[in-house]
Tab-separated table of N, CA and C and ligand atoms in Angstrom:
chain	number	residue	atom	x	y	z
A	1	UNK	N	313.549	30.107	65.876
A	1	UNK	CA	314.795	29.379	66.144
A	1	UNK	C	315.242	29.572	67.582
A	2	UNK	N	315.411	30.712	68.057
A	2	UNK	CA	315.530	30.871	69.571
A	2	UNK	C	314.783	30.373	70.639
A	3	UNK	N	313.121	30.300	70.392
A	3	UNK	CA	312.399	29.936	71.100
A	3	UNK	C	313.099	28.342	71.123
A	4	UNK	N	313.050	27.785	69.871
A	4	UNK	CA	313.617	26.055	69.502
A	4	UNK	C	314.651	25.982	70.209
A	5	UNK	N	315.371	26.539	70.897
A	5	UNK	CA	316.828	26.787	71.574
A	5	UNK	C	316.359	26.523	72.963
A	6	UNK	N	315.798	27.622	73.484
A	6	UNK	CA	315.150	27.623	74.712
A	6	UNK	C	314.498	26.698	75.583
A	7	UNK	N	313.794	26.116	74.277
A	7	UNK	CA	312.853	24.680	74.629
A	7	UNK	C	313.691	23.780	75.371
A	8	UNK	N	314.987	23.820	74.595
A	8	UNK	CA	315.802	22.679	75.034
A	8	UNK	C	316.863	22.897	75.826
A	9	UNK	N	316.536	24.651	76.477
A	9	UNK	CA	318.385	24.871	77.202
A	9	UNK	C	317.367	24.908	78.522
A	10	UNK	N	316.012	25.066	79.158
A	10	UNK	CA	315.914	25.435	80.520
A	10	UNK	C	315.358	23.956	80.920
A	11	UNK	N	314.694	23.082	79.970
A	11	UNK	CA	314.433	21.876	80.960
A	11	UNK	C	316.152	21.246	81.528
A	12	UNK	N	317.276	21.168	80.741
A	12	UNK	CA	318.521	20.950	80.920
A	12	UNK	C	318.919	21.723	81.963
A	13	UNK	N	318.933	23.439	82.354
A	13	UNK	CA	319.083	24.131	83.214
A	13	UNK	C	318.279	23.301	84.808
A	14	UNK	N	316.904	23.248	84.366
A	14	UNK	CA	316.441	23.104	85.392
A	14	UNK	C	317.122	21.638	85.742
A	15	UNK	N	317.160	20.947	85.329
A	15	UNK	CA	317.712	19.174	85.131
A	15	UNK	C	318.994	19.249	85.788
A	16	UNK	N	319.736	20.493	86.317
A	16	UNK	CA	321.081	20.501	86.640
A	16	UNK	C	321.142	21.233	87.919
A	17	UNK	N	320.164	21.425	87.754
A	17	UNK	CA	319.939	22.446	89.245
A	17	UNK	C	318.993	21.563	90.519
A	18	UNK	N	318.419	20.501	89.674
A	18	UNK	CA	317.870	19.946	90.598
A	18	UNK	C	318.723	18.483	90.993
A	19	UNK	N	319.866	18.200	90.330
A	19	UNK	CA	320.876	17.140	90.236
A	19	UNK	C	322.034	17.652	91.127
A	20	UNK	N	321.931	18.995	91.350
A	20	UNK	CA	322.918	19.323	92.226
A	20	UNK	C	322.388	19.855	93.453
A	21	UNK	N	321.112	19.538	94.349
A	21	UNK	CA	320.618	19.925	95.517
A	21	UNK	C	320.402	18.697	95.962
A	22	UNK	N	320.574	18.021	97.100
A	22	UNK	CA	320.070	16.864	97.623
A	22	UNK	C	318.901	16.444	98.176
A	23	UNK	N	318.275	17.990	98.826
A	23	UNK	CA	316.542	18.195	98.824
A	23	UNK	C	315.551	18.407	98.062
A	24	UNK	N	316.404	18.573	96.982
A	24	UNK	CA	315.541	18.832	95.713
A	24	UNK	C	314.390	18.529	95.517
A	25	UNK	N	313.392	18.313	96.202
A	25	UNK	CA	311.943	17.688	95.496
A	25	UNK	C	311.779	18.551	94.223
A	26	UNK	N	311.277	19.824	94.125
A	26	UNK	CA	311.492	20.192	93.163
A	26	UNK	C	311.862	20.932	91.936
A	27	UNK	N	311.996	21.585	91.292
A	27	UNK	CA	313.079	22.294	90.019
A	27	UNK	C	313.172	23.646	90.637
A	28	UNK	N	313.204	24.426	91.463
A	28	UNK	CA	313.093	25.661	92.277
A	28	UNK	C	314.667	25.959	93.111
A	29	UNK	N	315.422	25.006	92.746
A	29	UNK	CA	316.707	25.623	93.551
A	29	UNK	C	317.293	26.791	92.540
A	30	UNK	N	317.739	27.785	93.629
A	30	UNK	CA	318.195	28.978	93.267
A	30	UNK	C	319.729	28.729	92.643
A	31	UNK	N	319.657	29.480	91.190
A	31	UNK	CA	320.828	29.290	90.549
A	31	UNK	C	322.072	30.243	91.456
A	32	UNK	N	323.390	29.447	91.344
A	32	UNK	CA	324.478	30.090	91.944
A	32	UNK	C	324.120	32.008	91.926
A	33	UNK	N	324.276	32.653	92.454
A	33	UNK	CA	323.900	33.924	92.205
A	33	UNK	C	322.917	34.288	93.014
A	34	UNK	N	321.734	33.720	93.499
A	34	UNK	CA	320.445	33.931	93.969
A	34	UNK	C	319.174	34.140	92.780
A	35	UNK	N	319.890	34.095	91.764
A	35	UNK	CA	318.822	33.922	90.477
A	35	UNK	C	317.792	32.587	90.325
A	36	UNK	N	316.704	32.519	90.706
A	36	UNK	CA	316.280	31.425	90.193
A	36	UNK	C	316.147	31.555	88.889
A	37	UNK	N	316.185	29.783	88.193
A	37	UNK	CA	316.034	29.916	86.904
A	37	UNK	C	314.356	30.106	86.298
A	38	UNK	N	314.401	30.016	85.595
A	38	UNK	CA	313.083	30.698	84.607
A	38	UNK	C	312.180	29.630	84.492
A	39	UNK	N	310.820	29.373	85.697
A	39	UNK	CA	309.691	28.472	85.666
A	39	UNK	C	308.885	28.588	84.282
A	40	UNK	N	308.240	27.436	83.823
A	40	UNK	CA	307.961	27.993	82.789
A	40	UNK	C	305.941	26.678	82.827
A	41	UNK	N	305.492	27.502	82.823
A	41	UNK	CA	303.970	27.056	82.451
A	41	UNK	C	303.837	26.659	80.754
A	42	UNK	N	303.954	25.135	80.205
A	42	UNK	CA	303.160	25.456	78.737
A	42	UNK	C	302.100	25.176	78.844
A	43	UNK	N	301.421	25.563	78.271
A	43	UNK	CA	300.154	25.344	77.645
A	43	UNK	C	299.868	24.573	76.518
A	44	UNK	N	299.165	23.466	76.191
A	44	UNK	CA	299.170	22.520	74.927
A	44	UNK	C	297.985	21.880	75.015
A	45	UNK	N	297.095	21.760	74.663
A	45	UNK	CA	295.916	20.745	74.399
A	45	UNK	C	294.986	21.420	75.084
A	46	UNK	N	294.953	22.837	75.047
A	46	UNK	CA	293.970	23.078	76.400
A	46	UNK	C	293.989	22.577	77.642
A	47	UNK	N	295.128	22.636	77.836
A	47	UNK	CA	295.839	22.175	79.507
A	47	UNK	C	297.031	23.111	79.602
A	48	UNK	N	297.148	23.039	81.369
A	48	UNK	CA	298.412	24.009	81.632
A	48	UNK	C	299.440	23.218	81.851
A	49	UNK	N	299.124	22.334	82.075
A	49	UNK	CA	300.285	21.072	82.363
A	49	UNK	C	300.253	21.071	83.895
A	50	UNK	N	301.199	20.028	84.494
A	50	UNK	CA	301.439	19.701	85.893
A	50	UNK	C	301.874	20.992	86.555
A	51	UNK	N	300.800	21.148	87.805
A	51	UNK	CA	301.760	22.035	88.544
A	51	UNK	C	303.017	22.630	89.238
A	52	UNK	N	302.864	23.591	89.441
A	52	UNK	CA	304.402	23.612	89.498
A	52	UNK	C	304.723	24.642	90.277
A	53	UNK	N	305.544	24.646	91.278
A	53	UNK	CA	305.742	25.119	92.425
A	53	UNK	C	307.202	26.133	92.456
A	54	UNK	N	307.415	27.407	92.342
A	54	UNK	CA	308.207	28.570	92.559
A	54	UNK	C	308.708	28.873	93.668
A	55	UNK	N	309.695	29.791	93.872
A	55	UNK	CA	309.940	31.101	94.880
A	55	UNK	C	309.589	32.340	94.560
A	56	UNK	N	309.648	33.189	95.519
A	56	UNK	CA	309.203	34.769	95.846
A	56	UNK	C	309.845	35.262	94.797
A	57	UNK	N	309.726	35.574	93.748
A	57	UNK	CA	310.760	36.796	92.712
A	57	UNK	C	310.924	35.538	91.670
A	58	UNK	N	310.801	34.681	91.914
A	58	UNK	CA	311.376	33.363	90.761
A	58	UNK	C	310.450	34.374	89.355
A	59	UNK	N	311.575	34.352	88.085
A	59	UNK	CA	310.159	34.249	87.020
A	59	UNK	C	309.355	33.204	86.336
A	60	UNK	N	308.178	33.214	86.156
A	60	UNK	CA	306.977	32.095	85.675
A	60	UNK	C	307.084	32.926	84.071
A	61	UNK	N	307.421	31.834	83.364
A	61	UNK	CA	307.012	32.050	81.813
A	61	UNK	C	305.848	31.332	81.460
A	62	UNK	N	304.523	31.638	81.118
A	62	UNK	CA	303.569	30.694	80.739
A	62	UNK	C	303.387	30.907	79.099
A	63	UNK	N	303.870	30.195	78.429
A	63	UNK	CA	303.858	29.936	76.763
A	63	UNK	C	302.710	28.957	76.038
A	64	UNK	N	302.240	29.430	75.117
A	64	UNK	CA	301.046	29.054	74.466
A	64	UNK	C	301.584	28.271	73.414
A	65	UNK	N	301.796	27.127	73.448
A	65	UNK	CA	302.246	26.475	72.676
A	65	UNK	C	300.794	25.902	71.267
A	66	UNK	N	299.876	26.029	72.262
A	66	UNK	CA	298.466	26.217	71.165
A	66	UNK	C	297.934	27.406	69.915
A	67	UNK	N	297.365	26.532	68.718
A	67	UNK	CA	296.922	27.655	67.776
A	67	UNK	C	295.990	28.483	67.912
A	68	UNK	N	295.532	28.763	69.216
A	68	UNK	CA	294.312	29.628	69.916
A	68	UNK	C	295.030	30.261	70.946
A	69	UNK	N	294.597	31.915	70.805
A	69	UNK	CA	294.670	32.497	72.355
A	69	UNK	C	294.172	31.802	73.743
A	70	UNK	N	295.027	31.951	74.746
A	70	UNK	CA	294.546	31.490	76.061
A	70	UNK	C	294.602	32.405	76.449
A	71	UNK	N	294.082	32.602	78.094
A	71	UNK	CA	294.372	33.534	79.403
A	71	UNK	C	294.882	32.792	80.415
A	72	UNK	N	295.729	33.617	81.307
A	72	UNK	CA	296.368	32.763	82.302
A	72	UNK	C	295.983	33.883	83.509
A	73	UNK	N	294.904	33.421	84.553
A	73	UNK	CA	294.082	34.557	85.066
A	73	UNK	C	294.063	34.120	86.560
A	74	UNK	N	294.530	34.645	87.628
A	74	UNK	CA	294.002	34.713	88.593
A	74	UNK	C	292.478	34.264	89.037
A	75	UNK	N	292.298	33.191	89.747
A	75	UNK	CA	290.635	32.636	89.868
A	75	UNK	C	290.460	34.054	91.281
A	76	UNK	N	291.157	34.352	92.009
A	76	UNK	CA	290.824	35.271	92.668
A	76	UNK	C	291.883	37.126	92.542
A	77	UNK	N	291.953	37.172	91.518
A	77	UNK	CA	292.348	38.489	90.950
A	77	UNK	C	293.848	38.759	91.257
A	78	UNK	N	294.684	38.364	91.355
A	78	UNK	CA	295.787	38.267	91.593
A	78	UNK	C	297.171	38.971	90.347
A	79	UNK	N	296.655	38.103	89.494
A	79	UNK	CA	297.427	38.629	88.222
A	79	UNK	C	296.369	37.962	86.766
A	80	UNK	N	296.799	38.435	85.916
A	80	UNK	CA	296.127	38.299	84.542
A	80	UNK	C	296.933	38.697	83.668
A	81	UNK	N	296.957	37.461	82.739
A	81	UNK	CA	297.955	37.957	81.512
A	81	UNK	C	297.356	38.327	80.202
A	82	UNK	N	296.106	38.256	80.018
A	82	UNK	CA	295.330	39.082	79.204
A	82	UNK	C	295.421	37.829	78.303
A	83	UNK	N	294.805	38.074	76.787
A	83	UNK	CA	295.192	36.583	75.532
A	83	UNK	C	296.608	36.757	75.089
A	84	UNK	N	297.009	35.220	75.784
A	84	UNK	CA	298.224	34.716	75.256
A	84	UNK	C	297.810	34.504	73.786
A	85	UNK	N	298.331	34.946	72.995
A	85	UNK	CA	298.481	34.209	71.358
A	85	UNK	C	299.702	33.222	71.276
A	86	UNK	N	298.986	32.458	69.901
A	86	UNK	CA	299.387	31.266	69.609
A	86	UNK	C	300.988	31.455	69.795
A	87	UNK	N	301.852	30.103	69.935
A	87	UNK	CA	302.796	30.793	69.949
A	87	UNK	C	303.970	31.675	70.884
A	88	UNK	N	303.009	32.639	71.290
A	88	UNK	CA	303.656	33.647	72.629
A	88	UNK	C	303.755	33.383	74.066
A	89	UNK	N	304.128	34.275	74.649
A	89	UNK	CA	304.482	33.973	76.290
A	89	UNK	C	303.947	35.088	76.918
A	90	UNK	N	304.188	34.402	78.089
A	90	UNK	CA	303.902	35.986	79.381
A	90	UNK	C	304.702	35.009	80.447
A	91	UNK	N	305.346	36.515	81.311
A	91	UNK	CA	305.816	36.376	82.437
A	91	UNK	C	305.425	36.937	83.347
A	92	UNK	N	305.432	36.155	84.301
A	92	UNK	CA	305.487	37.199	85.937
A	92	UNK	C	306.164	36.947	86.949
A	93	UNK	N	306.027	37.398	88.429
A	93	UNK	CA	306.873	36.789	89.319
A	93	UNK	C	305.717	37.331	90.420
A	94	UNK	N	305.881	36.543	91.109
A	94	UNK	CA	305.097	36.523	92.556
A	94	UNK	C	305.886	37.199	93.796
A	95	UNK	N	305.444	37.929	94.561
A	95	UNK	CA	305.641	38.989	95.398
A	95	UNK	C	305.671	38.049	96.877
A	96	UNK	N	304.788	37.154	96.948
A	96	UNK	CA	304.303	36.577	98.010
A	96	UNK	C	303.999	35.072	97.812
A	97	UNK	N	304.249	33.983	99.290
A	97	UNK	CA	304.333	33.035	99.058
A	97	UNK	C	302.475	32.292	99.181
A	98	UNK	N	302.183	31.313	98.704
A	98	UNK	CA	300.793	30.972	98.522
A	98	UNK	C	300.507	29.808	97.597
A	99	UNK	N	299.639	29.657	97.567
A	99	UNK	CA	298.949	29.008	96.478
A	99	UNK	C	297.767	29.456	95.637
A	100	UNK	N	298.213	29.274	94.214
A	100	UNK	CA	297.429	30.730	93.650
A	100	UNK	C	296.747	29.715	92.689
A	101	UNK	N	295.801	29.497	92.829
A	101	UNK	CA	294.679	28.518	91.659
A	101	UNK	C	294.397	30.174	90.114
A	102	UNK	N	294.407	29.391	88.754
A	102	UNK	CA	293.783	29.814	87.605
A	102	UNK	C	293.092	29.324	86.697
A	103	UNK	N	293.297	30.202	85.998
A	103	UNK	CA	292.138	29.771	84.800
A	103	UNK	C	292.398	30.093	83.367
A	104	UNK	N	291.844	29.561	82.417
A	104	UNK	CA	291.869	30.694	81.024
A	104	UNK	C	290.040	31.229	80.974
A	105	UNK	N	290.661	32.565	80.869
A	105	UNK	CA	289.234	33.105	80.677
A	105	UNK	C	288.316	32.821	79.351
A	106	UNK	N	288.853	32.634	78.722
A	106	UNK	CA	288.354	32.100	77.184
A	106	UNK	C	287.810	30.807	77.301
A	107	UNK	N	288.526	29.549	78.101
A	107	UNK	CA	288.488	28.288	78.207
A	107	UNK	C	288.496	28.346	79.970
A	108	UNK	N	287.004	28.627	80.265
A	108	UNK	CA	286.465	28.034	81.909
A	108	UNK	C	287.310	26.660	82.154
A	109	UNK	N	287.208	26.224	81.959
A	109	UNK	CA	287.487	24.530	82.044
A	109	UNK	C	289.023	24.745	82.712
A	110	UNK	N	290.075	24.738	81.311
A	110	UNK	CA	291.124	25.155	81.880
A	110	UNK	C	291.281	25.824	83.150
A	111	UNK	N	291.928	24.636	83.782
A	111	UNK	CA	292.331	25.446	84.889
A	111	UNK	C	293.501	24.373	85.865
A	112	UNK	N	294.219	25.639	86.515
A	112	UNK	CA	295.192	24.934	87.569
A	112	UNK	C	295.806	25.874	88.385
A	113	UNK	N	296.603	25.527	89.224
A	113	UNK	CA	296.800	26.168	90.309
A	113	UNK	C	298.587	26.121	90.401
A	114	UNK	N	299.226	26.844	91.036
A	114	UNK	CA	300.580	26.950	91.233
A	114	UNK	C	300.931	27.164	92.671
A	115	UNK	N	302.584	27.128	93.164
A	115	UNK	CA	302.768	27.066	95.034
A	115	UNK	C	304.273	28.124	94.530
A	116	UNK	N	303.455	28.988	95.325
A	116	UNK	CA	304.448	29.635	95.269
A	116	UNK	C	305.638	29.647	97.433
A	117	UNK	N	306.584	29.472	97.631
A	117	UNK	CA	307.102	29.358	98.772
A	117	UNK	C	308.402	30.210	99.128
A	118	UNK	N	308.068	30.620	100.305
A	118	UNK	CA	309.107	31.993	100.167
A	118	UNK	C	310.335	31.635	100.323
B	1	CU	CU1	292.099	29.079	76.752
């Protein structure tokens, strides 16, 4: 039920945050506070979905919305979230600005890349 909550309170979060910046290209403006809000990677069909571009400290939620474990892995060793199960999440936050290409280790194929900007 919470997760069902969630689904529907951060695309709205993000939807309000990017309605109130005029440069907005994209969903990454920092909430009042210096908090960015909560990026979120799903996963569904054996895809990560469209990329998607952060700040330095922003958190990345990547959620497995699939009935199979994924991995959400650094193509050059960076971070690794080990098997996402069905269902579950992982977070992280990036230290440094870049562009960080991945993978699921389970599923070669899968793969995509993220921008992170300081
Ligand atoms: Cu996978």
């Amino acid at each position: 039920m919470l997760k069902r909550v969630m689904v529907l309170i951060i695309p709205l979060v993000l939807l309000v945050a990017a309605c109130g910046d005029d440069d907005a290209a994209t969903t990454t403006a920092p909430a009042t506070g210096g908090t960015a809000p909560t990026a979120v990677i799903t996963i569904s069909g054996f895809d990560f979905g469209d990329p998607i571009s952060v700040t330095v400290g922003q958190t990345v939620e990547v959620r497995n919305d699939d009935g199979t474990p994924h991995t959400w892995t650094s193509t050059d060793g960076g971070f690794d979230s080990g098997p996402i199960g069905a269902g579950e999440s992982f977070t992280h936050s990036f230290a440094a600005p870049g562009v960080y290409p991945f993978l699921c280790e389970i599923h070669t194929s899968m793969t995509g890349e993220m921008t992170v900007t300081g």
